[in-house]
PDB file of C-alpha atoms and ligand atoms in Angstrom:
ATOM      1  CA  ARG A 175     -80.368 118.766-121.988  1.00 59.00           C
ATOM      2  CA  LYS A 176     -78.747 120.516-124.904  1.00 69.00           C
ATOM      3  CA  GLY A 177     -75.695 121.556-122.871  1.00 83.00           C
ATOM      4  CA  TRP A 178     -73.738 118.601-124.191  1.00 84.00           C
ATOM      5  CA  LEU A 179     -73.780 120.046-127.681  1.00 87.00           C
ATOM      6  CA  ASP A 180     -71.975 123.135-126.380  1.00 88.00           C
ATOM      7  CA  LYS A 181     -69.404 120.877-124.728  1.00 87.00           C
ATOM      8  CA  LEU A 182     -68.952 118.977-127.971  1.00 89.00           C
ATOM      9  CA  LYS A 183     -68.593 122.226-129.905  1.00 88.00           C
ATOM     10  CA  ALA A 184     -66.139 123.657-127.399  1.00 86.00           C
ATOM     11  CA  GLY A 185     -64.159 120.411-127.525  1.00 84.00           C
ATOM     12  CA  LEU A 186     -63.970 120.414-131.303  1.00 86.00           C
ATOM     13  CA  ARG A 187     -63.486 124.149-131.669  1.00 81.00           C
ATOM     14  CA  LYS A 188     -59.688 124.067-131.749  1.00 70.00           C
ATOM     15  CA  THR A 189     -59.468 122.286-135.072  1.00 70.00           C
ATOM     16  CA  GLY A 190     -63.028 123.034-136.027  1.00 69.00           C
ATOM     17  CA  SER A 191     -62.255 126.721-136.154  1.00 69.00           C
ATOM     18  CA  SER A 192     -59.245 126.093-138.347  1.00 80.00           C
ATOM     19  CA  ILE A 193     -61.465 124.281-140.835  1.00 90.00           C
ATOM     20  CA  ALA A 194     -64.017 127.073-140.584  1.00 87.00           C
ATOM     21  CA  THR A 195     -61.474 129.846-141.312  1.00 88.00           C
ATOM     22  CA  VAL A 196     -60.781 128.295-144.715  1.00 92.00           C
ATOM     23  CA  PHE A 197     -64.094 129.773-145.834  1.00 92.00           C
ATOM     24  CA  THR A 198     -63.540 133.382-144.771  1.00 90.00           C
ATOM     25  CA  GLY A 199     -61.994 134.467-148.103  1.00 90.00           C
ATOM     26  CA  THR A 200     -63.777 135.895-151.130  1.00 91.00           C
ATOM     27  CA  GLN A 201     -63.078 133.273-153.786  1.00 93.00           C
ATOM     28  CA  ILE A 202     -63.581 129.590-154.418  1.00 95.00           C
ATOM     29  CA  ASP A 203     -60.281 128.583-155.999  1.00 95.00           C
ATOM     30  CA  ASP A 204     -57.497 125.984-155.817  1.00 95.00           C
ATOM     31  CA  ALA A 205     -55.975 127.818-152.861  1.00 95.00           C
ATOM     32  CA  LEU A 206     -59.187 127.350-150.871  1.00 95.00           C
ATOM     33  CA  TYR A 207     -59.276 123.612-151.592  1.00 97.00           C
ATOM     34  CA  GLU A 208     -55.581 123.258-150.725  1.00 96.00           C
ATOM     35  CA  GLU A 209     -56.094 125.054-147.447  1.00 95.00           C
ATOM     36  CA  LEU A 210     -59.103 122.878-146.726  1.00 95.00           C
ATOM     37  CA  GLU A 211     -57.129 119.723-147.487  1.00 96.00           C
ATOM     38  CA  THR A 212     -54.474 120.773-144.963  1.00 95.00           C
ATOM     39  CA  ALA A 213     -57.084 121.679-142.338  1.00 93.00           C
ATOM     40  CA  LEU A 214     -58.863 118.332-142.732  1.00 94.00           C
ATOM     41  CA  LEU A 215     -55.608 116.385-142.487  1.00 94.00           C
ATOM     42  CA  MET A 216     -54.623 118.393-139.401  1.00 91.00           C
ATOM     43  CA  ALA A 217     -57.957 117.418-137.849  1.00 91.00           C
ATOM     44  CA  ASP A 218     -57.009 113.703-138.158  1.00 92.00           C
ATOM     45  CA  THR A 219     -59.377 113.082-141.056  1.00 94.00           C
ATOM     46  CA  GLY A 220     -56.805 110.896-142.814  1.00 94.00           C
ATOM     47  CA  VAL A 221     -55.882 110.829-146.497  1.00 97.00           C
ATOM     48  CA  LYS A 222     -58.738 108.668-147.768  1.00 97.00           C
ATOM     49  CA  ALA A 223     -61.589 110.496-146.064  1.00 98.00           C
ATOM     50  CA  THR A 224     -60.015 113.862-146.948  1.00 97.00           C
ATOM     51  CA  GLU A 225     -59.833 112.902-150.640  1.00 98.00           C
ATOM     52  CA  HIS A 226     -63.399 111.674-150.536  1.00 98.00           C
ATOM     53  CA  LEU A 227     -64.682 114.842-148.867  1.00 98.00           C
ATOM     54  CA  LEU A 228     -62.823 117.152-151.260  1.00 98.00           C
ATOM     55  CA  ALA A 229     -64.162 115.350-154.343  1.00 98.00           C
ATOM     56  CA  ASP A 230     -67.677 115.268-152.897  1.00 98.00           C
ATOM     57  CA  LEU A 231     -67.489 118.947-151.978  1.00 98.00           C
ATOM     58  CA  LYS A 232     -66.298 120.007-155.462  1.00 98.00           C
ATOM     59  CA  ARG A 233     -69.205 118.120-156.993  1.00 98.00           C
ATOM     60  CA  ARG A 234     -71.658 119.841-154.657  1.00 98.00           C
ATOM     61  CA  VAL A 235     -70.167 123.266-155.400  1.00 97.00           C
ATOM     62  CA  LYS A 236     -70.536 122.600-159.139  1.00 97.00           C
ATOM     63  CA  ASP A 237     -74.074 121.208-158.865  1.00 97.00           C
ATOM     64  CA  ASN A 238     -75.195 124.159-156.762  1.00 96.00           C
ATOM     65  CA  LYS A 239     -73.311 126.718-158.931  1.00 96.00           C
ATOM     66  CA  THR A 240     -72.015 128.109-155.640  1.00 94.00           C
ATOM     67  CA  THR A 241     -69.840 131.227-155.792  1.00 93.00           C
ATOM     68  CA  ASP A 242     -69.765 132.279-152.144  1.00 94.00           C
ATOM     69  CA  PRO A 243     -67.065 130.625-149.961  1.00 93.00           C
ATOM     70  CA  ALA A 244     -69.308 130.927-146.899  1.00 92.00           C
ATOM     71  CA  ALA A 245     -71.886 128.752-148.649  1.00 95.00           C
ATOM     72  CA  VAL A 246     -69.178 126.162-149.354  1.00 96.00           C
ATOM     73  CA  LYS A 247     -68.863 125.635-145.624  1.00 95.00           C
ATOM     74  CA  GLY A 248     -72.520 124.619-145.516  1.00 95.00           C
ATOM     75  CA  LEU A 249     -71.941 122.189-148.383  1.00 97.00           C
ATOM     76  CA  LEU A 250     -68.965 120.689-146.549  1.00 97.00           C
ATOM     77  CA  ALA A 251     -71.142 120.185-143.469  1.00 96.00           C
ATOM     78  CA  GLU A 252     -73.601 118.295-145.692  1.00 98.00           C
ATOM     79  CA  ALA A 253     -70.808 116.182-147.210  1.00 98.00           C
ATOM     80  CA  ILE A 254     -69.486 115.287-143.738  1.00 98.00           C
ATOM     81  CA  ALA A 255     -72.991 114.522-142.447  1.00 98.00           C
ATOM     82  CA  ASP A 256     -73.622 112.211-145.433  1.00 98.00           C
ATOM     83  CA  LEU A 257     -70.316 110.438-144.829  1.00 98.00           C
ATOM     84  CA  LEU A 258     -71.126 109.952-141.136  1.00 98.00           C
ATOM     85  CA  THR A 259     -74.809 109.046-141.398  1.00 98.00           C
ATOM     86  CA  PRO A 260     -74.148 105.298-141.845  1.00 98.00           C
ATOM     87  CA  LEU A 261     -72.411 105.348-138.429  1.00 98.00           C
ATOM     88  CA  GLN A 262     -75.508 106.730-136.742  1.00 97.00           C
ATOM     89  CA  LYS A 263     -77.095 103.691-135.177  1.00 96.00           C
ATOM     90  CA  ARG A 264     -78.889 103.024-131.908  1.00 95.00           C
ATOM     91  CA  LEU A 265     -78.036 100.288-129.451  1.00 95.00           C
ATOM     92  CA  VAL A 266     -81.156  98.131-129.273  1.00 93.00           C
ATOM     93  CA  ILE A 267     -81.759  95.716-126.443  1.00 93.00           C
ATOM     94  CA  GLY A 268     -84.656  93.428-125.733  1.00 85.00           C
ATOM     95  CA  GLU A 269     -84.410  90.927-128.540  1.00 90.00           C
ATOM     96  CA  HIS A 270     -82.346  88.607-126.358  1.00 95.00           C
ATOM     97  CA  LYS A 271     -82.652  88.260-122.610  1.00 95.00           C
ATOM     98  CA  PRO A 272     -80.134  88.908-121.337  1.00 97.00           C
ATOM     99  CA  THR A 273     -78.519  91.002-124.047  1.00 98.00           C
ATOM    100  CA  VAL A 274     -74.822  90.363-123.514  1.00 98.00           C
ATOM    101  CA  ILE A 275     -72.603  93.349-124.255  1.00 98.00           C
ATOM    102  CA  MET A 276     -68.851  92.869-124.210  1.00 98.00           C
ATOM    103  CA  VAL A 277     -66.789  96.041-123.850  1.00 97.00           C
ATOM    104  CA  ALA A 278     -63.124  96.379-124.847  1.00 97.00           C
ATOM    105  CA  GLY A 279     -60.571  99.147-125.200  1.00 96.00           C
ATOM    106  CA  VAL A 280     -57.043 100.291-124.471  1.00 96.00           C
ATOM    107  CA  ASN A 281     -56.180 101.489-120.950  1.00 93.00           C
ATOM    108  CA  GLY A 282     -57.371 104.976-120.157  1.00 93.00           C
ATOM    109  CA  ALA A 283     -59.778 105.199-123.094  1.00 95.00           C
ATOM    110  CA  GLY A 284     -62.657 105.706-120.688  1.00 95.00           C
ATOM    111  CA  LYS A 285     -63.996 102.162-120.765  1.00 95.00           C
ATOM    112  CA  THR A 286     -64.970 101.829-117.118  1.00 93.00           C
ATOM    113  CA  THR A 287     -66.500 105.303-117.031  1.00 95.00           C
ATOM    114  CA  SER A 288     -68.450 104.543-120.210  1.00 97.00           C
ATOM    115  CA  ILE A 289     -69.770 101.302-118.717  1.00 96.00           C
ATOM    116  CA  GLY A 290     -70.971 103.284-115.702  1.00 95.00           C
ATOM    117  CA  LYS A 291     -72.704 105.787-117.983  1.00 97.00           C
ATOM    118  CA  LEU A 292     -74.121 103.054-120.188  1.00 97.00           C
ATOM    119  CA  THR A 293     -75.537 101.297-117.136  1.00 97.00           C
ATOM    120  CA  ARG A 294     -77.340 104.504-116.190  1.00 96.00           C
ATOM    121  CA  HIS A 295     -78.605 104.945-119.752  1.00 96.00           C
ATOM    122  CA  LEU A 296     -79.969 101.384-119.855  1.00 96.00           C
ATOM    123  CA  ALA A 297     -81.538 101.711-116.400  1.00 95.00           C
ATOM    124  CA  ASN A 298     -83.234 104.915-117.565  1.00 94.00           C
ATOM    125  CA  GLU A 299     -84.750 102.881-120.377  1.00 94.00           C
ATOM    126  CA  GLY A 300     -86.107 100.436-117.788  1.00 95.00           C
ATOM    127  CA  ALA A 301     -83.572  97.644-118.274  1.00 96.00           C
ATOM    128  CA  THR A 302     -82.115  95.622-115.412  1.00 97.00           C
ATOM    129  CA  VAL A 303     -78.345  95.394-115.676  1.00 97.00           C
ATOM    130  CA  LEU A 304     -75.747  93.019-114.299  1.00 97.00           C
ATOM    131  CA  LEU A 305     -72.078  93.964-114.499  1.00 96.00           C
ATOM    132  CA  ALA A 306     -69.247  91.485-115.010  1.00 95.00           C
ATOM    133  CA  ALA A 307     -65.790  92.613-113.887  1.00 92.00           C
ATOM    134  CA  ALA A 308     -63.708  90.495-116.230  1.00 90.00           C
ATOM    135  CA  ASP A 309     -60.599  92.540-115.451  1.00 84.00           C
ATOM    136  CA  THR A 310     -59.597  90.078-112.748  1.00 80.00           C
ATOM    137  CA  PHE A 311     -55.952  91.109-112.473  1.00 80.00           C
ATOM    138  CA  ARG A 312     -56.128  94.728-111.434  1.00 81.00           C
ATOM    139  CA  ALA A 313     -57.792  95.179-108.053  1.00 83.00           C
ATOM    140  CA  ALA A 314     -58.163  98.883-108.817  1.00 86.00           C
ATOM    141  CA  ALA A 315     -60.116  98.114-111.972  1.00 84.00           C
ATOM    142  CA  ARG A 316     -62.540  95.874-110.075  1.00 86.00           C
ATOM    143  CA  GLU A 317     -62.939  98.472-107.353  1.00 90.00           C
ATOM    144  CA  GLN A 318     -63.557 101.220-109.891  1.00 90.00           C
ATOM    145  CA  LEU A 319     -66.263  99.171-111.590  1.00 91.00           C
ATOM    146  CA  ALA A 320     -67.769  98.370-108.181  1.00 92.00           C
ATOM    147  CA  VAL A 321     -68.057 102.119-107.512  1.00 92.00           C
ATOM    148  CA  TRP A 322     -70.034 102.558-110.752  1.00 92.00           C
ATOM    149  CA  ALA A 323     -72.172  99.528-109.815  1.00 91.00           C
ATOM    150  CA  ASP A 324     -72.927 101.195-106.450  1.00 91.00           C
ATOM    151  CA  ARG A 325     -73.790 104.509-108.063  1.00 91.00           C
ATOM    152  CA  ASN A 326     -76.244 102.712-110.301  1.00 90.00           C
ATOM    153  CA  THR A 327     -77.337 100.216-107.610  1.00 92.00           C
ATOM    154  CA  VAL A 328     -76.774  97.224-109.888  1.00 94.00           C
ATOM    155  CA  GLU A 329     -75.214  93.834-109.144  1.00 95.00           C
ATOM    156  CA  ILE A 330     -71.637  93.046-110.052  1.00 94.00           C
ATOM    157  CA  ILE A 331     -70.054  89.651-110.592  1.00 94.00           C
ATOM    158  CA  THR A 332     -66.359  89.597-109.836  1.00 88.00           C
ATOM    159  CA  GLN A 333     -63.635  87.252-108.722  1.00 84.00           C
ATOM    160  CA  GLU A 334     -60.223  88.169-107.413  1.00 80.00           C
ATOM    161  CA  GLY A 335     -57.453  86.824-109.613  1.00 80.00           C
ATOM    162  CA  GLY A 336     -59.779  84.441-111.426  1.00 83.00           C
ATOM    163  CA  ASP A 337     -59.902  83.682-115.103  1.00 91.00           C
ATOM    164  CA  PRO A 338     -61.549  86.557-117.037  1.00 94.00           C
ATOM    165  CA  ALA A 339     -63.370  84.107-119.299  1.00 95.00           C
ATOM    166  CA  ALA A 340     -64.689  82.135-116.304  1.00 95.00           C
ATOM    167  CA  VAL A 341     -65.990  85.311-114.640  1.00 94.00           C
ATOM    168  CA  SER A 342     -67.725  86.276-117.887  1.00 96.00           C
ATOM    169  CA  PHE A 343     -69.268  82.801-118.135  1.00 96.00           C
ATOM    170  CA  ASP A 344     -70.537  83.038-114.547  1.00 96.00           C
ATOM    171  CA  ALA A 345     -71.972  86.495-115.170  1.00 96.00           C
ATOM    172  CA  VAL A 346     -73.883  85.452-118.284  1.00 97.00           C
ATOM    173  CA  SER A 347     -75.198  82.372-116.483  1.00 96.00           C
ATOM    174  CA  ALA A 348     -76.239  84.513-113.494  1.00 96.00           C
ATOM    175  CA  GLY A 349     -77.883  87.032-115.820  1.00 97.00           C
ATOM    176  CA  LYS A 350     -79.918  84.231-117.376  1.00 96.00           C
ATOM    177  CA  ALA A 351     -80.842  82.634-114.049  1.00 97.00           C
ATOM    178  CA  ARG A 352     -81.882  85.979-112.534  1.00 96.00           C
ATOM    179  CA  GLY A 353     -83.761  87.178-115.595  1.00 96.00           C
ATOM    180  CA  ARG A 354     -81.700  90.322-116.158  1.00 97.00           C
ATOM    181  CA  ASP A 355     -82.161  92.315-119.354  1.00 97.00           C
ATOM    182  CA  VAL A 356     -78.505  93.158-119.929  1.00 98.00           C
ATOM    183  CA  VAL A 357     -75.139  91.723-118.910  1.00 98.00           C
ATOM    184  CA  LEU A 358     -72.307  94.198-119.431  1.00 97.00           C
ATOM    185  CA  VAL A 359     -68.885  92.541-119.530  1.00 96.00           C
ATOM    186  CA  ASP A 360     -65.996  94.866-118.676  1.00 95.00           C
ATOM    187  CA  THR A 361     -62.696  93.508-119.990  1.00 94.00           C
ATOM    188  CA  ALA A 362     -59.200  94.612-118.996  1.00 90.00           C
ATOM    189  CA  GLY A 363     -57.648  97.421-121.018  1.00 90.00           C
ATOM    190  CA  ARG A 364     -55.118  96.238-123.589  1.00 89.00           C
ATOM    191  CA  LEU A 365     -53.226  97.347-126.663  1.00 92.00           C
ATOM    192  CA  PRO A 366     -53.880  95.612-129.988  1.00 90.00           C
ATOM    193  CA  THR A 367     -50.133  94.869-130.125  1.00 91.00           C
ATOM    194  CA  GLN A 368     -50.334  92.752-126.942  1.00 89.00           C
ATOM    195  CA  LEU A 369     -51.146  89.580-128.810  1.00 90.00           C
ATOM    196  CA  HIS A 370     -51.599  87.305-125.790  1.00 88.00           C
ATOM    197  CA  LEU A 371     -54.109  89.771-124.357  1.00 92.00           C
ATOM    198  CA  MET A 372     -55.945  89.893-127.670  1.00 92.00           C
ATOM    199  CA  GLU A 373     -56.114  86.088-127.526  1.00 94.00           C
ATOM    200  CA  GLU A 374     -57.562  86.396-124.030  1.00 94.00           C
ATOM    201  CA  LEU A 375     -60.321  88.630-125.421  1.00 95.00           C
ATOM    202  CA  LYS A 376     -61.150  86.074-128.102  1.00 96.00           C
ATOM    203  CA  LYS A 377     -61.311  83.437-125.373  1.00 96.00           C
ATOM    204  CA  ILE A 378     -63.742  85.537-123.334  1.00 96.00           C
ATOM    205  CA  LYS A 379     -65.946  85.778-126.415  1.00 97.00           C
ATOM    206  CA  ARG A 380     -65.792  82.013-127.043  1.00 97.00           C
ATOM    207  CA  VAL A 381     -66.588  81.170-123.438  1.00 97.00           C
ATOM    208  CA  VAL A 382     -69.479  83.669-123.325  1.00 97.00           C
ATOM    209  CA  GLN A 383     -70.843  81.796-126.353  1.00 97.00           C
ATOM    210  CA  LYS A 384     -70.761  78.610-124.310  1.00 96.00           C
ATOM    211  CA  ALA A 385     -72.983  80.209-121.675  1.00 95.00           C
ATOM    212  CA  ASP A 386     -75.391  81.456-124.350  1.00 96.00           C
ATOM    213  CA  ALA A 387     -75.021  80.353-127.973  1.00 96.00           C
ATOM    214  CA  THR A 388     -76.339  83.681-129.315  1.00 96.00           C
ATOM    215  CA  ALA A 389     -74.030  85.813-127.127  1.00 97.00           C
ATOM    216  CA  PRO A 390     -72.273  88.194-127.124  1.00 98.00           C
ATOM    217  CA  HIS A 391     -74.977  90.227-128.842  1.00 98.00           C
ATOM    218  CA  GLU A 392     -72.877  93.354-128.940  1.00 98.00           C
ATOM    219  CA  VAL A 393     -69.123  93.857-128.904  1.00 98.00           C
ATOM    220  CA  LEU A 394     -68.241  97.475-128.201  1.00 98.00           C
ATOM    221  CA  LEU A 395     -64.915  99.230-128.469  1.00 98.00           C
ATOM    222  CA  VAL A 396     -64.354 102.345-126.382  1.00 98.00           C
ATOM    223  CA  ILE A 397     -61.928 104.791-127.956  1.00 97.00           C
ATOM    224  CA  ASP A 398     -60.501 108.042-126.722  1.00 95.00           C
ATOM    225  CA  GLY A 399     -61.442 110.794-129.177  1.00 93.00           C
ATOM    226  CA  ASN A 400     -58.037 112.369-128.564  1.00 91.00           C
ATOM    227  CA  THR A 401     -56.013 109.473-129.977  1.00 92.00           C
ATOM    228  CA  GLY A 402     -56.146 110.773-133.540  1.00 88.00           C
ATOM    229  CA  GLN A 403     -55.345 108.432-136.409  1.00 89.00           C
ATOM    230  CA  ASN A 404     -54.359 105.742-133.901  1.00 93.00           C
ATOM    231  CA  ALA A 405     -58.062 105.340-133.152  1.00 95.00           C
ATOM    232  CA  LEU A 406     -58.584 103.977-136.667  1.00 96.00           C
ATOM    233  CA  MET A 407     -55.861 101.390-136.086  1.00 95.00           C
ATOM    234  CA  GLN A 408     -57.555 100.351-132.853  1.00 97.00           C
ATOM    235  CA  VAL A 409     -60.902  99.919-134.603  1.00 97.00           C
ATOM    236  CA  LYS A 410     -59.291  97.766-137.305  1.00 97.00           C
ATOM    237  CA  ALA A 411     -57.342  95.578-134.854  1.00 96.00           C
ATOM    238  CA  PHE A 412     -60.152  95.002-132.354  1.00 97.00           C
ATOM    239  CA  ASP A 413     -62.599  94.366-135.179  1.00 97.00           C
ATOM    240  CA  GLU A 414     -60.315  91.743-136.644  1.00 96.00           C
ATOM    241  CA  ALA A 415     -59.998  90.005-133.266  1.00 95.00           C
ATOM    242  CA  LEU A 416     -63.593  90.258-132.072  1.00 96.00           C
ATOM    243  CA  GLY A 417     -65.932  91.464-134.792  1.00 97.00           C
ATOM    244  CA  LEU A 418     -67.081  94.819-133.414  1.00 98.00           C
ATOM    245  CA  THR A 419     -70.738  95.816-133.491  1.00 98.00           C
ATOM    246  CA  GLY A 420     -70.353  99.340-132.139  1.00 98.00           C
ATOM    247  CA  LEU A 421     -68.111 102.117-130.852  1.00 98.00           C
ATOM    248  CA  VAL A 422     -68.177 104.542-127.956  1.00 98.00           C
ATOM    249  CA  ILE A 423     -66.016 107.603-128.599  1.00 97.00           C
ATOM    250  CA  THR A 424     -65.069 109.396-125.404  1.00 96.00           C
ATOM    251  CA  LYS A 425     -63.655 112.765-124.383  1.00 94.00           C
ATOM    252  CA  LEU A 426     -65.214 114.739-127.208  1.00 93.00           C
ATOM    253  CA  ASP A 427     -65.625 117.530-124.631  1.00 91.00           C
ATOM    254  CA  GLY A 428     -61.855 117.950-124.397  1.00 86.00           C
ATOM    255  CA  THR A 429     -59.259 118.631-127.049  1.00 80.00           C
ATOM    256  CA  ALA A 430     -60.314 116.001-129.564  1.00 81.00           C
ATOM    257  CA  LYS A 431     -59.914 116.958-133.189  1.00 87.00           C
ATOM    258  CA  GLY A 432     -62.847 114.851-134.295  1.00 89.00           C
ATOM    259  CA  GLY A 433     -61.764 114.247-137.865  1.00 92.00           C
ATOM    260  CA  VAL A 434     -60.852 110.657-137.094  1.00 94.00           C
ATOM    261  CA  ILE A 435     -64.567 109.856-137.047  1.00 96.00           C
ATOM    262  CA  CYS A 436     -64.594 110.676-140.783  1.00 96.00           C
ATOM    263  CA  ALA A 437     -61.619 108.341-141.251  1.00 97.00           C
ATOM    264  CA  ILE A 438     -63.484 105.562-139.437  1.00 97.00           C
ATOM    265  CA  ALA A 439     -66.570 106.184-141.582  1.00 98.00           C
ATOM    266  CA  ARG A 440     -64.512 105.916-144.757  1.00 97.00           C
ATOM    267  CA  GLU A 441     -62.153 103.071-143.856  1.00 97.00           C
ATOM    268  CA  LYS A 442     -63.772 100.909-141.164  1.00 97.00           C
ATOM    269  CA  PRO A 443     -67.391 101.915-140.706  1.00 97.00           C
ATOM    270  CA  VAL A 444     -68.415 100.534-137.328  1.00 98.00           C
ATOM    271  CA  PRO A 445     -71.520 102.242-135.894  1.00 98.00           C
ATOM    272  CA  ILE A 446     -71.003 104.836-133.169  1.00 98.00           C
ATOM    273  CA  TYR A 447     -73.590 104.060-130.519  1.00 98.00           C
ATOM    274  CA  PHE A 448     -72.497 106.729-128.079  1.00 97.00           C
ATOM    275  CA  ILE A 449     -70.148 109.641-127.543  1.00 96.00           C
ATOM    276  CA  GLY A 450     -68.703 110.697-124.194  1.00 96.00           C
ATOM    277  CA  VAL A 451     -68.812 114.410-123.399  1.00 94.00           C
ATOM    278  CA  GLY A 452     -67.666 114.502-119.776  1.00 94.00           C
ATOM    279  CA  GLU A 453     -66.769 112.511-116.693  1.00 94.00           C
ATOM    280  CA  LYS A 454     -70.202 112.342-115.074  1.00 93.00           C
ATOM    281  CA  LEU A 455     -72.867 109.622-115.269  1.00 93.00           C
ATOM    282  CA  GLU A 456     -75.097 111.612-117.569  1.00 93.00           C
ATOM    283  CA  ASP A 457     -72.328 112.677-119.976  1.00 95.00           C
ATOM    284  CA  LEU A 458     -73.166 110.060-122.590  1.00 96.00           C
ATOM    285  CA  GLU A 459     -74.988 110.985-125.784  1.00 95.00           C
ATOM    286  CA  THR A 460     -76.168 109.171-128.877  1.00 96.00           C
ATOM    287  CA  PHE A 461     -74.242 110.033-132.019  1.00 96.00           C
ATOM    288  CA  ASP A 462     -75.923 112.361-134.491  1.00 96.00           C
ATOM    289  CA  ALA A 463     -74.135 112.779-137.836  1.00 97.00           C
ATOM    290  CA  LYS A 464     -75.598 116.184-138.663  1.00 96.00           C
ATOM    291  CA  GLU A 465     -74.969 117.676-135.247  1.00 94.00           C
ATOM    292  CA  PHE A 466     -71.448 116.315-135.241  1.00 94.00           C
ATOM    293  CA  ALA A 467     -70.694 117.739-138.702  1.00 95.00           C
ATOM    294  CA  GLN A 468     -71.957 121.137-137.614  1.00 92.00           C
ATOM    295  CA  ALA A 469     -70.008 121.031-134.348  1.00 91.00           C
ATOM    296  CA  LEU A 470     -66.855 120.167-136.303  1.00 91.00           C
ATOM    297  CA  LEU A 471     -67.262 123.286-138.448  1.00 90.00           C
ATOM    298  CA  ASN A 472     -68.577 125.653-135.748  1.00 83.00           C
TER     299      ASN A 472
HETATM  300  P1  LIG B 107     -60.357 102.947-118.687  1.00 91.13           P
HETATM  301  O1  LIG B 107     -58.949 102.706-118.283  1.00 91.13           O
HETATM  302  O2  LIG B 107     -60.538 102.801-120.170  1.00 91.13           O
HETATM  303  O3  LIG B 107     -61.361 102.160-117.920  1.00 91.13           O
HETATM  304  O4  LIG B 107     -60.633 104.494-118.447  1.00 91.13           O
HETATM  305  P2  LIG B 107     -61.443 105.233-117.279  1.00 91.13           P
HETATM  306  O5  LIG B 107     -62.900 104.956-117.420  1.00 91.13           O
HETATM  307  O6  LIG B 107     -60.809 104.953-115.989  1.00 91.13           O
HETATM  308  O7  LIG B 107     -61.221 106.744-117.717  1.00 91.13           O
HETATM  309  C1  LIG B 107     -59.930 107.343-117.785  1.00 91.13           C
HETATM  310  C2  LIG B 107     -60.071 108.830-117.499  1.00 91.13           C
HETATM  311  O8  LIG B 107     -60.813 109.470-118.542  1.00 91.13           O
HETATM  312  C3  LIG B 107     -60.812 109.130-116.219  1.00 91.13           C
HETATM  313  O9  LIG B 107     -60.178 110.218-115.584  1.00 91.13           O
HETATM  314  C4  LIG B 107     -62.216 109.527-116.695  1.00 91.13           C
HETATM  315  O10 LIG B 107     -62.870 110.401-115.811  1.00 91.13           O
HETATM  316  C5  LIG B 107     -61.905 110.209-118.019  1.00 91.13           C
HETATM  317  N1  LIG B 107     -63.025 110.164-118.968  1.00 91.13           N
HETATM  318  C6  LIG B 107     -63.714 109.097-119.412  1.00 91.13           C
HETATM  319  N2  LIG B 107     -64.641 109.454-120.321  1.00 91.13           N
HETATM  320  C7  LIG B 107     -64.567 110.804-120.465  1.00 91.13           C
HETATM  321  C8  LIG B 107     -65.261 111.791-121.273  1.00 91.13           C
HETATM  322  O11 LIG B 107     -66.154 111.505-122.077  1.00 91.13           O
HETATM  323  N3  LIG B 107     -64.854 113.082-121.104  1.00 91.13           N
HETATM  324  C9  LIG B 107     -63.859 113.447-120.246  1.00 91.13           C
HETATM  325  N4  LIG B 107     -63.528 114.735-120.166  1.00 91.13           N
HETATM  326  N5  LIG B 107     -63.181 112.555-119.507  1.00 91.13           N
HETATM  327  C10 LIG B 107     -63.527 111.248-119.595  1.00 91.13           C
END
């Protein structure tokens, strides 16, 4: 299954190619670095990560006594991979039973789809999963999650119009009573600026803790890879409210620029457990810093 890497490359190619063309000249000079700075900023890398990468790259060029611009591209790939390596972490379950995973995100980020994919991933690893539909207000959201539950043949705990925190409490209790390995709590999509909804998320977390003092064991944020620099703001805001343990970055098979992952690494390094590279159940991949760096510069 290496097809996903082609999808990732194709998705990143738009901006990736504009970074890559910086290195087609014959000289390593100020003009090259200026062009590279622009290309990185255009790819949503942000000022801080761009500055870091440029300084790191210049040091590598000096250390390696590099004179060929094409070789500089390879050094940039190494600099990006080094920046992103701390984000490369695997989601580990099994220490707690059930492992309670709370999932948040803004509407349309791909949260429900990612939960469906994650359920499949966990089932493939032999874990039994119980889903909690804590988006109690939107019938469509519950129905959509129920479809993913069906596809994966897993149980779902839901309650029409109930309190999201109460549903989450019930789900964690049921997960414990039934001996499930994982309870995945799907929360309603919300913007970080909707303060009452952010309070609701904090309440879900508090109430989950009442059902199991060690829970939630993971708090994931799903972000759309196409949201650019706004993704960094989302990571900061949701982390402040909930204390994030991991990210899922979706739609990297589309038109995402990808640079924002460097910005996250530099400014708010929350591990990336998974990336989404399509709409189907199997389109979920673990994040690999080196592969990502190479795809960005392909
Ligand atoms: P939610 O509102 O955050 O729950 O978002 P959904 O899970 O409903 O997803 C919104 C849209 O994005 C749907 O059309 C999904 O099929 C699509 N989507 C989700 N993840 C991916 C992905 O990794 N790649 C692509 N191309 N589309 C995705």
